[in-house]
Amino acid sequence: MTGRFHPPYPGWNVLDKWDSPSFNDVTRAVLRKRLEEVPKRRFFTRKEWPTLQALCDTVLPQNHNADPVPLANWIDAALHEERGSGTRHADMPAPPRAWRQGLAALDAEARARGAADFASLMPDARGALLHDVDAGRLRTDWQRLPARRFFRNLVLAEIVAIYYSHPTGQSEIGFGGPASPRGYVRLQPNRADAWEAPPGQWEETP
């Protein structure tokens, strides 16, 4: 959750295929909405909003992005419009309640560590707090909300899903992008169609 990220596909932009046979009209309409119609806050309260934004910034820092994906806005929109998978774990409340309860618990954990709230912590401290949540090192009562499941199965799952469904995230991972109606041809190992991203430039992990 900390450290400098170096995108392995510099210069690759999935939107360069906008007018190619890789995108049909449905794909263009969906992506245009994600790019141009960012929803305003409707579900979360003014008090909850900074906590959600800080949580998104900590889980998926976007310092390398000139135009960061508005993760909090799309999480808010899904909850306001009651969109979801239609499933939940038996020990978890429904997502709207789980998000409110989880954000309040993160603020309480921050206060237990001497801060005013989660958003006021420095990025490294927010990351350390989330590591504690994931490891079960809690200092407050989460009111029966399973903290680790909230963090992994709701927060991480939602943030990752939103980020990598956005052209920014897709370009970052060298995603070939939708190929409809074009379709893929070279499906064998070590082969790629000419319109796919070139091999990535991965840094050695220390």
Coordinates of N, CA and C in Angstrom, one line a residue:
M1 N 0.8 -1.2 0.0 CA 0.0 0.0 0.0 C 0.8 1.3 0.0
T2 N 2.2 1.1 0.1 CA 3.1 2.2 0.1 C 4.2 2.0 -0.9
G3 N 5.0 3.0 -1.2 CA 6.1 2.8 -2.2 C 5.7 3.3 -3.6
R4 N 6.7 3.6 -4.4 CA 6.5 4.1 -5.7 C 6.1 3.0 -6.7
F5 N 5.1 3.1 -7.4 CA 4.7 2.1 -8.4 C 5.1 2.6 -9.8
H6 N 5.8 1.7 -10.5 CA 6.2 2.0 -11.9 C 5.4 1.1 -12.9
P7 N 4.5 1.7 -13.6 CA 3.6 1.0 -14.5 C 4.5 0.2 -15.5
P8 N 4.2 -1.0 -15.7 CA 5.0 -1.9 -16.6 C 4.7 -1.7 -18.1
Y9 N 3.7 -0.9 -18.4 CA 3.4 -0.7 -19.8 C 3.3 0.8 -20.1
P10 N 4.4 1.5 -20.0 CA 4.4 2.9 -20.2 C 4.0 3.2 -21.7
G11 N 3.1 4.2 -21.8 CA 2.7 4.6 -23.2 C 1.6 3.8 -23.7
W12 N 1.2 2.7 -23.1 CA 0.1 1.9 -23.6 C -1.2 2.5 -23.1
N13 N -2.1 2.8 -24.1 CA -3.4 3.4 -23.7 C -4.5 2.6 -24.5
V14 N -5.3 1.9 -23.7 CA -6.3 1.0 -24.3 C -7.3 1.9 -25.1
L15 N -7.4 3.2 -24.9 CA -8.3 4.0 -25.6 C -7.8 4.3 -27.0
D16 N -6.6 4.0 -27.3 CA -6.1 4.2 -28.7 C -6.9 3.4 -29.7
K17 N -7.5 2.3 -29.2 CA -8.3 1.4 -30.1 C -9.7 1.9 -30.2
W18 N -10.0 3.1 -29.8 CA -11.4 3.6 -29.7 C -12.2 3.4 -31.1
D19 N -11.5 3.8 -32.1 CA -12.2 3.8 -33.4 C -11.8 2.5 -34.2
S20 N -11.3 1.6 -33.6 CA -10.9 0.3 -34.3 C -12.0 -0.7 -34.1
P21 N -11.8 -1.9 -34.8 CA -12.8 -3.0 -34.7 C -12.8 -3.6 -33.3
S22 N -11.9 -3.2 -32.4 CA -11.8 -3.8 -31.1 C -13.0 -3.3 -30.2
F23 N -13.5 -2.2 -30.5 CA -14.6 -1.6 -29.7 C -15.9 -1.5 -30.5
N24 N -17.0 -2.0 -30.0 CA -18.2 -1.8 -30.6 C -19.0 -0.6 -29.9
D25 N -20.1 -0.3 -30.4 CA -20.8 0.8 -29.8 C -21.2 0.7 -28.4
V26 N -21.5 -0.5 -28.0 CA -21.9 -0.8 -26.5 C -20.6 -0.5 -25.7
T27 N -19.5 -1.0 -26.1 CA -18.3 -0.8 -25.3 C -18.0 0.7 -25.2
R28 N -18.1 1.4 -26.3 CA -17.8 2.8 -26.3 C -18.7 3.6 -25.4
A29 N -20.0 3.2 -25.4 CA -20.9 3.9 -24.5 C -20.6 3.7 -23.1
V30 N -20.3 2.4 -22.7 CA -20.0 2.1 -21.3 C -18.7 2.9 -20.9
L31 N -17.7 2.9 -21.7 CA -16.4 3.5 -21.3 C -16.6 5.1 -21.3
R32 N -17.4 5.6 -22.2 CA -17.6 7.0 -22.2 C -18.3 7.5 -20.9
K33 N -19.2 6.7 -20.4 CA -19.9 7.0 -19.2 C -18.9 7.0 -18.0
R34 N -18.0 6.0 -18.0 CA -17.0 5.9 -16.9 C -16.0 7.1 -17.0
L35 N -15.8 7.6 -18.1 CA -14.8 8.7 -18.3 C -15.4 10.1 -18.1
E36 N -16.7 10.2 -18.5 CA -17.3 11.6 -18.6 C -18.4 11.8 -17.6
E37 N -19.0 10.8 -17.0 CA -20.2 11.0 -16.2 C -19.9 10.5 -14.7
V38 N -18.9 11.1 -14.1 CA -18.5 10.7 -12.7 C -19.6 11.2 -11.8
P39 N -20.2 10.2 -11.1 CA -21.4 10.6 -10.2 C -20.9 11.4 -9.0
K40 N -21.8 12.2 -8.5 CA -21.5 13.0 -7.3 C -21.9 12.1 -6.1
R41 N -21.4 12.5 -4.9 CA -21.7 11.8 -3.7 C -23.2 11.8 -3.4
R42 N -23.8 10.7 -3.2 CA -25.2 10.6 -2.8 C -25.5 9.7 -1.7
F43 N -24.7 8.7 -1.5 CA -24.9 7.7 -0.4 C -24.2 8.0 0.9
F44 N -23.0 8.3 0.9 CA -22.2 8.5 2.1 C -22.5 10.0 2.6
T45 N -22.3 10.1 3.9 CA -22.5 11.5 4.5 C -21.2 12.3 4.3
R46 N -21.4 13.6 4.6 CA -20.2 14.5 4.6 C -19.1 14.0 5.5
K47 N -19.5 13.4 6.7 CA -18.6 12.9 7.7 C -17.9 11.7 7.2
E48 N -18.6 10.8 6.5 CA -18.0 9.5 6.0 C -17.1 9.7 4.8
W49 N -17.4 10.7 4.0 CA -16.7 10.9 2.7 C -15.2 11.0 2.8
P50 N -14.6 11.8 3.7 CA -13.2 11.8 3.8 C -12.6 10.5 4.2
T51 N -13.3 9.8 5.0 CA -12.7 8.4 5.4 C -12.7 7.5 4.3
L52 N -13.8 7.5 3.5 CA -13.8 6.7 2.3 C -12.7 7.1 1.3
Q53 N -12.5 8.3 1.1 CA -11.5 8.8 0.1 C -10.1 8.4 0.6
A54 N -9.9 8.6 1.9 CA -8.6 8.2 2.5 C -8.3 6.7 2.4
L55 N -9.4 5.9 2.6 CA -9.3 4.5 2.4 C -8.9 4.1 1.0
C56 N -9.6 4.7 0.0 CA -9.2 4.4 -1.4 C -7.8 4.8 -1.7
D57 N -7.4 6.0 -1.2 CA -6.0 6.5 -1.5 C -5.0 5.6 -0.9
T58 N -5.3 5.0 0.2 CA -4.3 4.1 0.9 C -4.3 2.7 0.3
V59 N -5.4 2.2 0.0 CA -5.4 0.8 -0.7 C -4.8 0.9 -2.1
L60 N -5.1 1.9 -2.8 CA -4.7 2.0 -4.2 C -4.2 3.4 -4.5
P61 N -3.0 3.8 -4.0 CA -2.5 5.1 -4.3 C -2.4 5.4 -5.8
Q62 N -2.7 6.6 -6.2 CA -2.6 6.9 -7.6 C -1.8 8.1 -7.9
N63 N -0.7 8.2 -7.1 CA 0.2 9.4 -7.3 C 0.8 9.4 -8.7
H64 N 0.9 8.2 -9.4 CA 1.5 8.2 -10.7 C 0.5 8.5 -11.8
N65 N -0.8 8.7 -11.4 CA -1.8 8.9 -12.4 C -2.1 10.4 -12.5
A66 N -2.0 11.0 -13.7 CA -2.3 12.4 -13.9 C -3.8 12.7 -13.7
D67 N -4.6 11.7 -14.0 CA -6.0 11.8 -13.8 C -6.5 10.6 -13.1
P68 N -6.5 10.6 -11.7 CA -6.8 9.5 -10.9 C -8.2 9.0 -11.1
V69 N -8.4 7.7 -11.0 CA -9.8 7.1 -11.1 C -10.6 7.5 -9.8
P70 N -11.8 8.1 -10.0 CA -12.5 8.5 -8.8 C -13.2 7.3 -8.1
L71 N -12.4 6.6 -7.4 CA -12.9 5.3 -6.8 C -14.0 5.5 -5.8
A72 N -13.9 6.5 -5.0 CA -14.9 6.8 -3.9 C -16.3 7.1 -4.6
N73 N -16.2 7.8 -5.7 CA -17.5 8.2 -6.3 C -18.2 7.0 -6.9
W74 N -17.5 6.1 -7.4 CA -18.1 4.9 -8.0 C -18.6 3.9 -7.0
I75 N -17.9 3.8 -5.8 CA -18.4 3.0 -4.7 C -19.7 3.6 -4.2
D76 N -19.7 4.9 -4.0 CA -20.9 5.6 -3.6 C -22.1 5.4 -4.5
A77 N -21.8 5.5 -5.8 CA -22.9 5.3 -6.8 C -23.4 3.9 -6.7
A78 N -22.6 2.9 -6.6 CA -23.1 1.5 -6.6 C -24.0 1.3 -5.3
L79 N -23.6 1.9 -4.2 CA -24.4 1.7 -3.0 C -25.7 2.5 -3.1
H80 N -25.6 3.7 -3.7 CA -26.8 4.6 -3.8 C -27.8 3.9 -4.8
E81 N -27.3 3.3 -5.8 CA -28.2 2.6 -6.8 C -28.5 1.2 -6.5
E82 N -28.0 0.7 -5.3 CA -28.3 -0.6 -4.8 C -27.8 -1.7 -5.8
R83 N -26.7 -1.4 -6.4 CA -26.1 -2.4 -7.3 C -25.1 -3.2 -6.5
G84 N -25.0 -4.5 -6.8 CA -24.0 -5.4 -6.2 C -24.1 -6.8 -6.8
S85 N -23.4 -7.7 -6.2 CA -23.4 -9.1 -6.7 C -24.7 -9.9 -6.3
G86 N -25.4 -9.3 -5.3 CA -26.6 -10.1 -4.9 C -26.3 -11.2 -3.9
T87 N -25.0 -11.2 -3.5 CA -24.7 -12.2 -2.4 C -23.9 -11.5 -1.3
R88 N -23.8 -12.2 -0.2 CA -23.0 -11.7 0.9 C -22.7 -12.9 1.9
H89 N -21.6 -12.7 2.6 CA -21.3 -13.8 3.6 C -22.3 -13.7 4.8
A90 N -22.5 -14.9 5.3 CA -23.6 -15.0 6.4 C -23.3 -14.1 7.6
D91 N -22.0 -13.9 7.9 CA -21.6 -13.1 9.1 C -21.4 -11.6 8.7
M92 N -21.8 -11.3 7.5 CA -21.7 -9.8 7.2 C -23.0 -9.2 7.0
P93 N -23.2 -8.0 7.4 CA -24.5 -7.3 7.1 C -24.5 -6.9 5.6
A94 N -25.6 -6.5 5.1 CA -25.7 -6.0 3.7 C -24.7 -4.9 3.4
P95 N -24.1 -4.8 2.2 CA -23.1 -3.9 1.9 C -23.3 -2.4 2.4
P96 N -24.5 -1.9 2.2 CA -24.7 -0.5 2.7 C -24.4 -0.3 4.2
R97 N -24.9 -1.2 5.0 CA -24.6 -1.2 6.4 C -23.2 -1.5 6.7
A98 N -22.6 -2.5 6.0 CA -21.2 -2.9 6.3 C -20.3 -1.7 6.0
W99 N -20.5 -1.0 4.9 CA -19.6 0.1 4.6 C -19.7 1.2 5.7
R100 N -20.9 1.6 6.1 CA -21.1 2.6 7.1 C -20.4 2.2 8.4
Q101 N -20.7 0.9 8.8 CA -20.1 0.4 10.0 C -18.6 0.3 9.9
G102 N -18.1 -0.1 8.8 CA -16.6 -0.3 8.6 C -15.9 1.0 8.7
L103 N -16.5 2.0 8.0 CA -15.8 3.3 8.0 C -15.8 3.9 9.4
A104 N -16.9 3.8 10.1 CA -16.9 4.3 11.5 C -15.9 3.6 12.4
A105 N -15.7 2.3 12.1 CA -14.8 1.5 12.9 C -13.3 1.9 12.6
L106 N -13.1 2.3 11.3 CA -11.7 2.7 11.0 C -11.4 4.1 11.7
D107 N -12.4 4.9 11.7 CA -12.2 6.2 12.5 C -12.0 5.9 13.9
A108 N -12.7 5.0 14.5 CA -12.5 4.6 15.9 C -11.1 4.1 16.1
E109 N -10.7 3.2 15.2 CA -9.3 2.6 15.3 C -8.3 3.8 15.3
A110 N -8.5 4.7 14.4 CA -7.6 5.9 14.3 C -7.5 6.7 15.6
R111 N -8.7 6.9 16.2 CA -8.8 7.6 17.5 C -8.1 6.9 18.6
A112 N -8.2 5.5 18.5 CA -7.5 4.7 19.5 C -6.0 4.8 19.4
R113 N -5.5 5.3 18.3 CA -4.1 5.4 18.0 C -3.7 6.9 18.1
G114 N -4.6 7.7 18.7 CA -4.2 9.1 19.0 C -4.5 10.1 17.9
A115 N -5.2 9.7 16.8 CA -5.5 10.6 15.7 C -7.0 11.1 15.8
A116 N -7.3 12.1 15.1 CA -8.7 12.6 15.1 C -9.6 11.7 14.4
D117 N -9.1 11.1 13.3 CA -9.9 10.1 12.5 C -9.0 9.5 11.5
F118 N -9.5 8.6 10.7 CA -8.6 7.8 9.8 C -8.0 8.7 8.7
A119 N -8.8 9.7 8.2 CA -8.3 10.5 7.1 C -7.2 11.4 7.6
S120 N -7.1 11.7 8.9 CA -6.1 12.7 9.3 C -4.7 12.0 9.6
L121 N -4.7 10.7 9.5 CA -3.4 9.9 9.6 C -2.6 10.1 8.4
M122 N -1.3 10.1 8.6 CA -0.4 10.1 7.4 C -0.5 8.8 6.6
P123 N -0.2 8.8 5.3 CA -0.4 7.6 4.5 C 0.2 6.3 5.1
D124 N 1.5 6.4 5.6 CA 2.1 5.2 6.2 C 1.3 4.7 7.4
A125 N 0.8 5.7 8.2 CA 0.1 5.3 9.4 C -1.2 4.6 9.0
R126 N -1.9 5.2 8.0 CA -3.1 4.5 7.5 C -2.8 3.1 7.0
G127 N -1.7 3.0 6.3 CA -1.4 1.6 5.8 C -1.1 0.7 7.0
A128 N -0.4 1.1 8.0 CA -0.1 0.3 9.2 C -1.4 -0.1 9.9
L129 N -2.3 0.9 9.9 CA -3.6 0.6 10.6 C -4.4 -0.5 9.8
L130 N -4.4 -0.4 8.5 CA -5.1 -1.4 7.7 C -4.4 -2.8 7.8
H131 N -3.1 -2.8 8.0 CA -2.4 -4.1 8.2 C -2.9 -4.7 9.5
D132 N -3.0 -3.8 10.5 CA -3.5 -4.3 11.8 C -4.9 -4.9 11.7
V133 N -5.8 -4.2 11.0 CA -7.1 -4.7 10.7 C -7.1 -6.0 10.1
D134 N -6.3 -6.2 9.1 CA -6.2 -7.4 8.3 C -5.7 -8.6 9.2
A135 N -4.8 -8.2 10.2 CA -4.2 -9.2 11.1 C -5.0 -9.4 12.3
G136 N -6.1 -8.7 12.5 CA -7.0 -8.9 13.7 C -6.5 -8.1 14.9
R137 N -5.5 -7.2 14.7 CA -5.0 -6.5 15.9 C -5.9 -5.2 16.1
L138 N -7.0 -5.4 16.6 CA -8.0 -4.3 16.8 C -8.0 -3.7 18.2
R139 N -8.2 -2.4 18.3 CA -8.2 -1.8 19.5 C -9.6 -1.3 19.9
T140 N -10.6 -1.5 19.1 CA -12.0 -1.1 19.4 C -12.9 -2.2 19.0
D141 N -14.2 -2.0 19.4 CA -15.2 -2.9 19.2 C -15.9 -2.7 17.8
W142 N -15.8 -3.6 16.9 CA -16.4 -3.4 15.6 C -17.8 -3.8 15.5
Q143 N -18.5 -4.0 16.7 CA -19.9 -4.3 16.7 C -20.3 -5.5 15.8
R144 N -19.5 -6.6 16.0 CA -19.8 -7.8 15.3 C -19.5 -7.8 13.8
L145 N -19.0 -6.7 13.3 CA -18.6 -6.7 11.9 C -17.2 -7.4 11.8
P146 N -17.1 -8.5 11.0 CA -15.8 -9.1 10.9 C -14.8 -8.2 10.1
A147 N -13.9 -7.7 10.8 CA -13.0 -6.6 10.3 C -12.2 -7.1 9.1
R148 N -11.6 -8.3 9.2 CA -10.8 -8.8 8.1 C -11.6 -9.1 6.9
R149 N -12.8 -9.6 7.1 CA -13.7 -9.9 5.9 C -14.2 -8.6 5.3
F150 N -14.5 -7.6 6.1 CA -14.9 -6.3 5.6 C -13.7 -5.7 4.7
F151 N -12.5 -5.8 5.2 CA -11.4 -5.2 4.5 C -11.1 -6.0 3.2
R152 N -11.0 -7.3 3.3 CA -10.6 -8.1 2.1 C -11.8 -8.3 1.1
N153 N -12.9 -8.7 1.6 CA -14.0 -9.1 0.7 C -14.9 -8.0 0.3
L154 N -14.8 -6.9 0.9 CA -15.7 -5.8 0.5 C -14.8 -4.6 0.0
V155 N -13.9 -4.1 0.9 CA -13.1 -2.9 0.5 C -12.2 -3.3 -0.7
L156 N -11.3 -4.2 -0.5 CA -10.4 -4.6 -1.6 C -11.0 -5.0 -2.8
A157 N -12.0 -5.9 -2.7 CA -12.7 -6.4 -3.9 C -13.4 -5.3 -4.7
E158 N -14.0 -4.3 -4.0 CA -14.7 -3.3 -4.7 C -13.7 -2.3 -5.3
I159 N -12.7 -1.9 -4.6 CA -11.7 -0.9 -5.1 C -11.0 -1.5 -6.4
V160 N -10.6 -2.7 -6.3 CA -9.9 -3.4 -7.4 C -10.8 -3.5 -8.6
A161 N -12.0 -3.9 -8.3 CA -13.0 -4.1 -9.5 C -13.2 -2.8 -10.2
I162 N -13.4 -1.7 -9.4 CA -13.7 -0.4 -10.1 C -12.4 0.1 -10.8
Y163 N -11.3 0.0 -10.2 CA -10.1 0.5 -10.8 C -9.7 -0.2 -12.1
Y164 N -9.8 -1.5 -12.1 CA -9.4 -2.2 -13.4 C -10.5 -2.4 -14.4
S165 N -11.7 -1.8 -14.1 CA -12.7 -1.7 -15.1 C -12.7 -0.4 -15.8
H166 N -11.8 0.5 -15.3 CA -11.6 1.8 -15.9 C -10.5 1.8 -16.9
P167 N -10.6 2.6 -18.0 CA -9.5 2.5 -18.9 C -8.1 2.9 -18.3
T168 N -8.0 3.7 -17.3 CA -6.7 4.0 -16.7 C -6.1 2.7 -16.1
G169 N -6.9 1.9 -15.4 CA -6.4 0.7 -14.8 C -6.1 -0.3 -15.9
Q170 N -6.9 -0.4 -16.9 CA -6.7 -1.4 -18.0 C -5.4 -1.1 -18.8
S171 N -5.1 0.2 -19.0 CA -3.9 0.6 -19.7 C -2.7 0.2 -18.8
E172 N -2.8 0.4 -17.5 CA -1.7 0.2 -16.6 C -1.3 -1.3 -16.6
I173 N -2.2 -2.2 -16.8 CA -1.8 -3.6 -16.8 C -1.7 -4.2 -18.2
G174 N -1.7 -3.3 -19.2 CA -1.5 -3.8 -20.6 C -2.6 -4.6 -21.1
F175 N -3.8 -4.3 -20.6 CA -5.0 -5.1 -21.0 C -5.3 -4.9 -22.5
G176 N -5.4 -6.0 -23.2 CA -5.7 -5.9 -24.6 C -7.0 -5.2 -24.9
G177 N -7.9 -5.2 -23.9 CA -9.1 -4.5 -24.0 C -10.2 -5.3 -24.7
P178 N -11.4 -4.9 -24.7 CA -12.4 -5.7 -25.3 C -12.0 -5.9 -26.8
A179 N -12.4 -7.1 -27.3 CA -12.0 -7.4 -28.7 C -13.3 -7.8 -29.4
S180 N -14.3 -7.0 -29.3 CA -15.6 -7.3 -30.0 C -16.0 -6.1 -30.8
P181 N -16.1 -6.3 -32.1 CA -16.3 -7.7 -32.8 C -15.0 -8.3 -33.3
R182 N -13.8 -7.7 -33.1 CA -12.6 -8.2 -33.8 C -12.3 -9.6 -33.4
G183 N -12.2 -9.9 -32.1 CA -11.9 -11.2 -31.6 C -10.4 -11.5 -31.6
Y184 N -10.0 -12.4 -30.7 CA -8.5 -12.8 -30.7 C -8.3 -13.9 -31.7
V185 N -7.1 -13.9 -32.2 CA -6.7 -14.9 -33.2 C -5.5 -15.7 -32.7
R186 N -4.5 -15.1 -32.2 CA -3.2 -15.8 -31.8 C -3.3 -16.1 -30.3
L187 N -3.9 -17.2 -30.0 CA -4.2 -17.6 -28.7 C -3.1 -18.6 -28.1
Q188 N -2.1 -18.9 -28.9 CA -1.1 -19.9 -28.4 C -0.1 -19.2 -27.4
P189 N 0.6 -19.9 -26.6 CA 1.6 -19.3 -25.7 C 2.6 -18.5 -26.4
N190 N 3.0 -17.4 -25.8 CA 4.0 -16.5 -26.4 C 3.7 -15.9 -27.7
R191 N 2.4 -15.8 -28.0 CA 2.0 -15.1 -29.2 C 0.9 -14.1 -28.8
A192 N 0.9 -13.0 -29.6 CA -0.1 -12.0 -29.3 C -0.5 -11.3 -30.6
D193 N -1.7 -10.9 -30.7 CA -2.2 -10.2 -31.9 C -1.5 -8.8 -31.9
A194 N -1.4 -8.3 -33.1 CA -0.6 -7.0 -33.3 C -1.2 -5.9 -32.5
W195 N -2.5 -5.9 -32.2 CA -3.1 -4.8 -31.5 C -3.1 -4.9 -30.0
E196 N -2.4 -6.0 -29.5 CA -2.3 -6.2 -28.1 C -1.1 -5.4 -27.6
A197 N -1.0 -5.2 -26.2 CA 0.1 -4.5 -25.7 C 1.4 -5.2 -25.9
P198 N 2.5 -4.5 -26.0 CA 3.8 -5.2 -26.1 C 4.2 -5.8 -24.7
P199 N 5.2 -6.6 -24.7 CA 5.6 -7.2 -23.4 C 5.9 -6.1 -22.3
G200 N 5.5 -6.4 -21.1 CA 5.7 -5.4 -20.0 C 7.1 -5.3 -19.6
Q201 N 7.4 -4.1 -18.9 CA 8.8 -3.9 -18.4 C 8.7 -4.0 -16.9
W202 N 9.0 -5.2 -16.3 CA 8.8 -5.4 -14.9 C 10.1 -5.2 -14.2
E203 N 10.0 -4.5 -13.0 CA 11.2 -4.2 -12.2 C 11.4 -5.4 -11.3
E204 N 12.7 -5.6 -10.9 CA 13.0 -6.7 -10.0 C 12.5 -6.3 -8.6
T205 N 11.9 -7.3 -7.9 CA 11.4 -7.1 -6.6 C 12.6 -7.3 -5.6
P206 N 12.9 -6.3 -4.8 CA 14.1 -6.5 -3.9 C 13.8 -7.7 -2.9

